[in-house]
mmCIF file of C-alpha atoms and ligand atoms in Angstrom:
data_model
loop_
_atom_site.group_PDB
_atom_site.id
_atom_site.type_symbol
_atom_site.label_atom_id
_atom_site.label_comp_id
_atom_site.label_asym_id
_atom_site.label_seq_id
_atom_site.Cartn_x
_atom_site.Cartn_y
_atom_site.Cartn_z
ATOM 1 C CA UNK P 1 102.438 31.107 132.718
ATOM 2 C CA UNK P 2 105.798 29.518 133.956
ATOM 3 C CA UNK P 3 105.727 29.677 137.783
ATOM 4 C CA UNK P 4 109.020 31.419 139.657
ATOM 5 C CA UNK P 5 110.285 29.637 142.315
ATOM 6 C CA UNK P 6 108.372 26.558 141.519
ATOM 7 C CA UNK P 7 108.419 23.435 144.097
ATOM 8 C CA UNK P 8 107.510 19.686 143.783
ATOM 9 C CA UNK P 9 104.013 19.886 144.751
ATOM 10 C CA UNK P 10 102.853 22.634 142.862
ATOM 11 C CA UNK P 11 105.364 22.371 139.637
ATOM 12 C CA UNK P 12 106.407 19.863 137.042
ATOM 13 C CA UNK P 13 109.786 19.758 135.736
ATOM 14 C CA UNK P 14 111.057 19.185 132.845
ATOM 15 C CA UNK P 15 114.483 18.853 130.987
ATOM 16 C CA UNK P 16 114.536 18.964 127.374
ATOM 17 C CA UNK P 17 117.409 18.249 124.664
ATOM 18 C CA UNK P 18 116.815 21.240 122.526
ATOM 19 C CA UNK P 19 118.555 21.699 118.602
ATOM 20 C CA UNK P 20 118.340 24.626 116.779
ATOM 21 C CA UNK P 21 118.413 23.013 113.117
ATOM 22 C CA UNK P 22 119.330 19.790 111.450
ATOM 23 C CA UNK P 23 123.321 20.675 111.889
ATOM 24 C CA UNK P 24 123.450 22.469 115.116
ATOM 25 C CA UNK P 25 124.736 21.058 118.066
ATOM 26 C CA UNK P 26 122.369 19.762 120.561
ATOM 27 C CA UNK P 27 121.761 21.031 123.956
ATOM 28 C CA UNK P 28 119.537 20.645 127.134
ATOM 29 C CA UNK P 29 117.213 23.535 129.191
ATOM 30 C CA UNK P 30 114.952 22.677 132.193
ATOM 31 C CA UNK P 31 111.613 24.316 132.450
ATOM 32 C CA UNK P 32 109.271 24.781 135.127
ATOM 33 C CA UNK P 33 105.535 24.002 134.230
ATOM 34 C CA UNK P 34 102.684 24.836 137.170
ATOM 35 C CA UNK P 35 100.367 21.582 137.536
ATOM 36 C CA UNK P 36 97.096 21.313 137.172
ATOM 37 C CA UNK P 37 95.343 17.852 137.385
ATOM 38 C CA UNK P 38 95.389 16.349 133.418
ATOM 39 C CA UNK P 39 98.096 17.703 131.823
ATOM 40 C CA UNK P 40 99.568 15.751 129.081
ATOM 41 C CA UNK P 41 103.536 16.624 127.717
ATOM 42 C CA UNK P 42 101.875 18.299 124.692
ATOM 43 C CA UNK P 43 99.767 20.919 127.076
ATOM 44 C CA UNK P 44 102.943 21.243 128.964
ATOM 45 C CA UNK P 45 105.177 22.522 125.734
ATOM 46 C CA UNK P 46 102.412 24.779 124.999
ATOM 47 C CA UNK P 47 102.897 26.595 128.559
ATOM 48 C CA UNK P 48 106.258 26.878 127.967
ATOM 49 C CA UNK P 49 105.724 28.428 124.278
ATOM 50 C CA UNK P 50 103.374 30.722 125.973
ATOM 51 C CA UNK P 51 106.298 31.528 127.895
ATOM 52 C CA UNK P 52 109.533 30.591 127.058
ATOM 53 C CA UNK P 53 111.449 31.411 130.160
ATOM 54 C CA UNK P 54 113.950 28.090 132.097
ATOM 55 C CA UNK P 55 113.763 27.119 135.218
ATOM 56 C CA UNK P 56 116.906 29.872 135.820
ATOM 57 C CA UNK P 57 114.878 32.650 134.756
ATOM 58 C CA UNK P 58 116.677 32.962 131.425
ATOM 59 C CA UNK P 59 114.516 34.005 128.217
ATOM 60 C CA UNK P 60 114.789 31.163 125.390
ATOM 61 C CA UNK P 61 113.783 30.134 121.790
ATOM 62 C CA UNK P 62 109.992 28.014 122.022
ATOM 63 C CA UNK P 63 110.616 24.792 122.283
ATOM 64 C CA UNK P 64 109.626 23.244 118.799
ATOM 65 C CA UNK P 65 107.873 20.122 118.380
ATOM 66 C CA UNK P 66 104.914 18.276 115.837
ATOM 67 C CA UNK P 67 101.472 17.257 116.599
ATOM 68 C CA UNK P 68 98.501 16.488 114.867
ATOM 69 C CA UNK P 69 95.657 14.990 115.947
ATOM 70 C CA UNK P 70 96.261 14.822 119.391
ATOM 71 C CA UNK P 71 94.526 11.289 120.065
ATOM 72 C CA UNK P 72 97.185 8.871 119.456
ATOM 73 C CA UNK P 73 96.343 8.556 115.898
ATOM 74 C CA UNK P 74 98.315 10.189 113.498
ATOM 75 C CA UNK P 75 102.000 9.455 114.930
ATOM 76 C CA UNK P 76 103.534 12.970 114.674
ATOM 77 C CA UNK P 77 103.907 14.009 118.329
ATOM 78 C CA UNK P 78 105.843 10.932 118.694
ATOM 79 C CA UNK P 79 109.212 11.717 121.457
ATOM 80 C CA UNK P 80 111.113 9.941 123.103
ATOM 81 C CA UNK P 81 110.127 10.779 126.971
ATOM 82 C CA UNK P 82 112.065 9.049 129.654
ATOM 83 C CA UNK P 83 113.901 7.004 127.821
ATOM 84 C CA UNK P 84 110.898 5.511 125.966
ATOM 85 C CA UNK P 85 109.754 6.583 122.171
ATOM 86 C CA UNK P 86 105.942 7.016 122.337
ATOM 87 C CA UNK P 87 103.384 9.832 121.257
ATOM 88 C CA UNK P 88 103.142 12.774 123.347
ATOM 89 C CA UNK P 89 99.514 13.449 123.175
ATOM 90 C CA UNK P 90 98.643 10.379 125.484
ATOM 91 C CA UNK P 91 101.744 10.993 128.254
ATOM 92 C CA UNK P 92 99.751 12.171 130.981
ATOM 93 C CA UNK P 93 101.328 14.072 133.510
ATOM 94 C CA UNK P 94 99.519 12.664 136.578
ATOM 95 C CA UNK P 95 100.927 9.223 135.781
ATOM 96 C CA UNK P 96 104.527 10.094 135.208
ATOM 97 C CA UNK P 97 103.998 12.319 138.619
ATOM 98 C CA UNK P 98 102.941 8.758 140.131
ATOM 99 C CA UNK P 99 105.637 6.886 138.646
ATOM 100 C CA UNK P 100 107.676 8.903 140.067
ATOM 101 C CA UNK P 101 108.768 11.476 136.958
ATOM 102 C CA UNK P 102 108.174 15.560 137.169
ATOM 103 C CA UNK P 103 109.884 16.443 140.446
ATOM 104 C CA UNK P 104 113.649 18.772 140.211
ATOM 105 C CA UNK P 105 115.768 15.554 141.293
ATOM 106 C CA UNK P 106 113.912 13.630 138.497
ATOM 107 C CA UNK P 107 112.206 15.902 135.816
ATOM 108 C CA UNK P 108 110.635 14.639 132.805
ATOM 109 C CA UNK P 109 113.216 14.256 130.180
ATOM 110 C CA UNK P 110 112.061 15.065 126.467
ATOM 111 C CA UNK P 111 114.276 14.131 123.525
ATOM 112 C CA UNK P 112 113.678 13.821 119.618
ATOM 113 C CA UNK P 113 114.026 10.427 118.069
ATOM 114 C CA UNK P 114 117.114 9.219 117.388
ATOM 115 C CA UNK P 115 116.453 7.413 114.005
ATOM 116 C CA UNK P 116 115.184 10.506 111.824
ATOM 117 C CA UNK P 117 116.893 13.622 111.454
ATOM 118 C CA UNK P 118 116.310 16.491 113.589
ATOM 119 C CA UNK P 119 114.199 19.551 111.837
ATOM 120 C CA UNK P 120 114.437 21.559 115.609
ATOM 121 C CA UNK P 121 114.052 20.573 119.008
ATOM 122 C CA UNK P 122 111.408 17.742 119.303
ATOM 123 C CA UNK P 123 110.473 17.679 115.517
ATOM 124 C CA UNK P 124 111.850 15.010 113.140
ATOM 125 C CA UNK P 125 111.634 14.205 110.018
ATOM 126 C CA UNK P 126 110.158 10.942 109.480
ATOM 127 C CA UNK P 127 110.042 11.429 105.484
ATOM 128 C CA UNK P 128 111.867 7.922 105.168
ATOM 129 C CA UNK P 129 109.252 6.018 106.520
ATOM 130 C CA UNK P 130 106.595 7.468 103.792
ATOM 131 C CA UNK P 131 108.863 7.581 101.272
ATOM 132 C CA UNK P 132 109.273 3.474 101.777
ATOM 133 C CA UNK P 133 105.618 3.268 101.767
ATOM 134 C CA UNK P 134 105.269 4.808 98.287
ATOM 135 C CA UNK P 135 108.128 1.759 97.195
ATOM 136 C CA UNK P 136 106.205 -0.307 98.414
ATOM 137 C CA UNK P 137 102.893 1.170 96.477
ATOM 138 C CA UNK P 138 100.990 0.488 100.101
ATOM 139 C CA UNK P 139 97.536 1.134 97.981
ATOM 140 C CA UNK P 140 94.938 -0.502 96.471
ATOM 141 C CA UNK P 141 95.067 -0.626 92.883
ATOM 142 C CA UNK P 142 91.955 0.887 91.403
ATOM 143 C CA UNK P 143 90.953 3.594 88.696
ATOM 144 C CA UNK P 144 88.525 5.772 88.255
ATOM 145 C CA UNK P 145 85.206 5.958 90.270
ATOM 146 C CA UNK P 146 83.226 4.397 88.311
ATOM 147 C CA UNK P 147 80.829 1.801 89.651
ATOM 148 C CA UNK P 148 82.809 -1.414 90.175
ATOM 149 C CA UNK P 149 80.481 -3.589 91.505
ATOM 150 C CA UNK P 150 80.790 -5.339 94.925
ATOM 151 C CA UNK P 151 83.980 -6.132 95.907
ATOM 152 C CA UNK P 152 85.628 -9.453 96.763
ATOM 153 C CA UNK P 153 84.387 -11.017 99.782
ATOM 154 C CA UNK P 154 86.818 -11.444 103.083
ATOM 155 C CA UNK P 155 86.869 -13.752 105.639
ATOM 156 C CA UNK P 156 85.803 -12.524 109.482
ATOM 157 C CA UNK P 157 89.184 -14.135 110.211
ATOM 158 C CA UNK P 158 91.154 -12.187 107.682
ATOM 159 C CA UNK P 159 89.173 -9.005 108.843
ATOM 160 C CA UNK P 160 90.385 -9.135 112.037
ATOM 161 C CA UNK P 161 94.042 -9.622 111.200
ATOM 162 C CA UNK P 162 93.924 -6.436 108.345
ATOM 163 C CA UNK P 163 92.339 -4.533 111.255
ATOM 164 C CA UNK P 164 95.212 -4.983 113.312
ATOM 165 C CA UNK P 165 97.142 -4.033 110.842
ATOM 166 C CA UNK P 166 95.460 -1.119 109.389
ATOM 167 C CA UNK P 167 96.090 0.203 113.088
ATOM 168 C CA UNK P 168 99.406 1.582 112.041
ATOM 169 C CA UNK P 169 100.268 5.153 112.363
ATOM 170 C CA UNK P 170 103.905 5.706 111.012
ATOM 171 C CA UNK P 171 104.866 7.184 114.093
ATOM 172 C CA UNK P 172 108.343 5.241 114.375
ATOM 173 C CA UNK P 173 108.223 3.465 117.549
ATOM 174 C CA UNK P 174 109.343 0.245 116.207
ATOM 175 C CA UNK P 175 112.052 1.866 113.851
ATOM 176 C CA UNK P 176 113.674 3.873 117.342
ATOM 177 C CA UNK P 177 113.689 0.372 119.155
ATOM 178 C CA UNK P 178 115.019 -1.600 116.166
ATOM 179 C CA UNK P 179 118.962 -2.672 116.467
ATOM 180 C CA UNK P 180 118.657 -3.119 112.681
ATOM 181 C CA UNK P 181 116.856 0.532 111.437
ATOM 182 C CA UNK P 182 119.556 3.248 111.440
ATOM 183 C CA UNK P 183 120.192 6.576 110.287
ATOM 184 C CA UNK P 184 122.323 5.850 107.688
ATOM 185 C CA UNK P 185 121.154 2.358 106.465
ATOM 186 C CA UNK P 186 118.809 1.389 104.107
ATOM 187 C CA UNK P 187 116.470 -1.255 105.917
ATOM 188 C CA UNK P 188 113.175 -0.948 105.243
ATOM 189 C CA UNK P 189 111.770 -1.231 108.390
ATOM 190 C CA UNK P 190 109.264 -3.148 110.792
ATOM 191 C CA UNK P 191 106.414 -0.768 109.757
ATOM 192 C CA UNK P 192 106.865 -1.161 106.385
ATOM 193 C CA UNK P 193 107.008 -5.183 106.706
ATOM 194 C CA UNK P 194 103.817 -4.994 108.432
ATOM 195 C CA UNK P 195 101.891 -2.711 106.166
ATOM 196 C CA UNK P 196 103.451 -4.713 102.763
ATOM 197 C CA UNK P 197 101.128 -7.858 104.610
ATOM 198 C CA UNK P 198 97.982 -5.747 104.781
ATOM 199 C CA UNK P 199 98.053 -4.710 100.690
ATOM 200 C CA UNK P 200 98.978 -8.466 100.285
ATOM 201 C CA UNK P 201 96.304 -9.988 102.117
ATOM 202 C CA UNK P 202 93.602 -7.668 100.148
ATOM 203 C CA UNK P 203 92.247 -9.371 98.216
ATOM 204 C CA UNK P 204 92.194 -6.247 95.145
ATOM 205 C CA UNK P 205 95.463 -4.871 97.309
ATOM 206 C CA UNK P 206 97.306 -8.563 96.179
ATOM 207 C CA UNK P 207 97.571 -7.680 92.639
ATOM 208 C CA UNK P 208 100.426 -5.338 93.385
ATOM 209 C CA UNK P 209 101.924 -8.396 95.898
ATOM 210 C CA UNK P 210 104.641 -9.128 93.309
ATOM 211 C CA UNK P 211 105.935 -5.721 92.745
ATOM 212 C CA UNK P 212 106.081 -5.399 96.859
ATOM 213 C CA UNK P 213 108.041 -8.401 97.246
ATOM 214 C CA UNK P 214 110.491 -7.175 94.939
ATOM 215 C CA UNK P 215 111.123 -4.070 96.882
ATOM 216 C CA UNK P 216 111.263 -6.530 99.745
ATOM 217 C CA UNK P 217 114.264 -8.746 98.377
ATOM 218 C CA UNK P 218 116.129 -5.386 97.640
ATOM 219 C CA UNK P 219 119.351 -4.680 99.581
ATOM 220 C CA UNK P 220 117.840 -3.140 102.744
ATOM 221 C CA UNK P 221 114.718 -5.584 102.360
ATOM 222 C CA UNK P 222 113.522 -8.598 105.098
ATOM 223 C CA UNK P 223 116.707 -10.177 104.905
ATOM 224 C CA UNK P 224 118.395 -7.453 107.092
ATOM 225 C CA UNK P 225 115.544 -7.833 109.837
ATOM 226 C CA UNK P 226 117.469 -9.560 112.761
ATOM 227 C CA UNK P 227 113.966 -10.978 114.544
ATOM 228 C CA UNK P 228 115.171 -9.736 117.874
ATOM 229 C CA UNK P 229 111.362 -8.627 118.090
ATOM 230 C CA UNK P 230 112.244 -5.247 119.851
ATOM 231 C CA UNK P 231 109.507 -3.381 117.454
ATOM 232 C CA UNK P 232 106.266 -5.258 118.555
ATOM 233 C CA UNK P 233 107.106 -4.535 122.052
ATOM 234 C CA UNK P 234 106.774 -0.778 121.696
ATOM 235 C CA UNK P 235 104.150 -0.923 118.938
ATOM 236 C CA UNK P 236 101.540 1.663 120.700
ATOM 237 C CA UNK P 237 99.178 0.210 118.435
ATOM 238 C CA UNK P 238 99.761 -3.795 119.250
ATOM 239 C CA UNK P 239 100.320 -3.880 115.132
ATOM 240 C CA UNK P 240 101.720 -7.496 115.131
ATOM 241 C CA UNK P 241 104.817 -6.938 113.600
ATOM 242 C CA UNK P 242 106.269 -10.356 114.353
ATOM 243 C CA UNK P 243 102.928 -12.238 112.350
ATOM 244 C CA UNK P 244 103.796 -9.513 109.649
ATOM 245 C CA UNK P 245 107.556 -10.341 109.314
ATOM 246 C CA UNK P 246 107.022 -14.545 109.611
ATOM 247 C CA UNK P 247 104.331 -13.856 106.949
ATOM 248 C CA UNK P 248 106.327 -11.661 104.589
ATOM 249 C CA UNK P 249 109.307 -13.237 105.445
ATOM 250 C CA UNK P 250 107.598 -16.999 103.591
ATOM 251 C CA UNK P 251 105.606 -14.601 100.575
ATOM 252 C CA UNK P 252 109.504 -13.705 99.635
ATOM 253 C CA UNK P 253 110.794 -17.212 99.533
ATOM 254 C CA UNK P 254 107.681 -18.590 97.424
ATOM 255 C CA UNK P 255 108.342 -15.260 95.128
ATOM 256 C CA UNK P 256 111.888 -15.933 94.722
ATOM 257 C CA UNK P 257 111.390 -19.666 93.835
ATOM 258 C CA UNK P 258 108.957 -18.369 91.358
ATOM 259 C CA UNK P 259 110.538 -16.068 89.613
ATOM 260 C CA UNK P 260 113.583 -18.895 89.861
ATOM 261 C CA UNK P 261 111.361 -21.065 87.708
ATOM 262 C CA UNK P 262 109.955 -18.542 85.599
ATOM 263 C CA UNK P 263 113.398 -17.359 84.554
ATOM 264 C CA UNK P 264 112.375 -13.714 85.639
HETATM 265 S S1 LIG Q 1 104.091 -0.493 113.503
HETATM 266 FE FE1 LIG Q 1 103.494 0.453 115.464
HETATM 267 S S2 LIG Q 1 105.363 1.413 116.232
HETATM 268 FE FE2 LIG Q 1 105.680 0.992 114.063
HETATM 269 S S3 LIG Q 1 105.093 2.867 113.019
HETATM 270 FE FE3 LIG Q 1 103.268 1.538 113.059
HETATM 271 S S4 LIG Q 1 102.177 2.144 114.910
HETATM 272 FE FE4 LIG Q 1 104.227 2.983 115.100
HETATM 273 S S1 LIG Q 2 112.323 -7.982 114.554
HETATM 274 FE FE1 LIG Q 2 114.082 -6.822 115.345
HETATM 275 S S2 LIG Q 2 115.364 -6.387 113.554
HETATM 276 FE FE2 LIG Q 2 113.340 -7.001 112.812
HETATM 277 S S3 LIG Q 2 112.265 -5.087 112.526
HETATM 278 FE FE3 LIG Q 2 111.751 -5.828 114.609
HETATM 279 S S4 LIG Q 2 113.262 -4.866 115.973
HETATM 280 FE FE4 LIG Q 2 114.011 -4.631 113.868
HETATM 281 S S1 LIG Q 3 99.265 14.340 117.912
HETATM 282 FE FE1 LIG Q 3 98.673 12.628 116.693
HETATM 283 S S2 LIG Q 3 99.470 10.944 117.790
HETATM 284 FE FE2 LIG Q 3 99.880 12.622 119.097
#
């Protein structure tokens, strides 16, 4: 229930860019949500669909966003919040309230991505970031399941960096904080870099390394990647992005002399 006259203390506040569909102008609403001790932003939009009233009073639309799994794992709740692109799920309202964020003079402020195309309010669509993983066939190669024997075996070292890796979501973090990555470009993207170096590094995932390195010299590929590093410092996940682009970065270069030599 949305409390009338909220105050500080007993309220949190919110101000929220709202969009009714991909090509309608945007537009902000503030919204009064009463606190209770560990709130997150997600519990906090689904007060406010429970009752979709402003902080003037005024009867409104819900407020549309995407979720998932609610643990930080699946990337779809990702917003930006305060300025800063990060999942919604794990934005807990008792430390924004500490930080100083909630209160009328300085409400939590909620806005989609920039880098994907609005769907409505707080949902994207982040289609271009799967759509680059299937270019870049981010699989392992294997048929049927039949018994294949055990696989090849992997160094603790190697491990350790795929696990990192592996850790990526696709929620867009790095692609909002990236000068490079925009709308209406075609760069491929820090995510992308970094999960082209986990297939390569498998050792079954590596037969495909080729065909991902030609994606990778493609108009839109690593070359366009300005290393200004802005992506691994909002990774959520600590994926390390910068390894990932140094590493792709010299797998393209010992491609391209390759196929140089091999006429291809
Ligand atoms: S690399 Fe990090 S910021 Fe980028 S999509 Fe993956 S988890 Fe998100
Ligand atoms: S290093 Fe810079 S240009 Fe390259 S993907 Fe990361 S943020 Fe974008
Ligand atoms: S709902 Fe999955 S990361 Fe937030």
């Amino acid at each position: 229930m949305i409390a009338k006259n909220p105050d500080s203390q007993n309220s949190v506040h919110f101000k929220i860019k709202r969009q009714d569909g991909p090509d309608k102008p945007a537009y902000w609403q503030t919204f009064d949500v009463p606190y209770k001790p560990n709130l997150n932003v997600i519990s906090c939009l689904q007060a406010i669909a429970a009752n979709p009233t402003t902080s003037e009073g005024q009867e409104t639309t819900v407020v549309v966003w995407d979720c998932n799994c609610l643990e930080e794992v699946c990337g779809a709740c990702t917003m930006v919040i305060n300025g800063t692109a990060r999942q919604s799920c794990s934005a807990l309202i008792d430390q924004m309230r500490e930080q100083g964020f909630g209160s009328r003079e300085n409400p939590i402020v909620l806005e989609p991505m920039t880098k994907f195309p609005v769907v409505r309010d707080l949902w994207v669509d982040r289609s271009r970031m799967f759509k680059q993983l299937l270019r870049l066939k981010a699989w392992v190669p294997i048929d049927g399941t039949h018994k294949l024997g055990a696989g090849p075996k992997e160094s603790p070292e190697m491990q350790d960096e795929r696990y990192q890796l592996s850790r990526c979501m696709t929620c867009g973090c790095c692609l909002e904080a990236c000068p490079q990555y925009l709308k209406d470009n075609h760069f491929i993207g820090a995510n992308a870099i970094g999960q082209t170096l986990y297939f390569n590094e498998h050792e079954t995932g590596k037969n495909l390394q080729g065909e991902r390195l030609d994606v990778m010299m493609e108009p839109g590929g690593i070359s366009d990647c300005g290393n200004a590093q802005n992506c691994v410092k909002v990774c959520p996940k600590e994926v390390p992005l910068t390894l990932a682009i140094a590493k792709v970065g010299r797998q393209v270069t010992v491609h391209a002399i390759k196929k140089f030599f091999m006429g291809k």
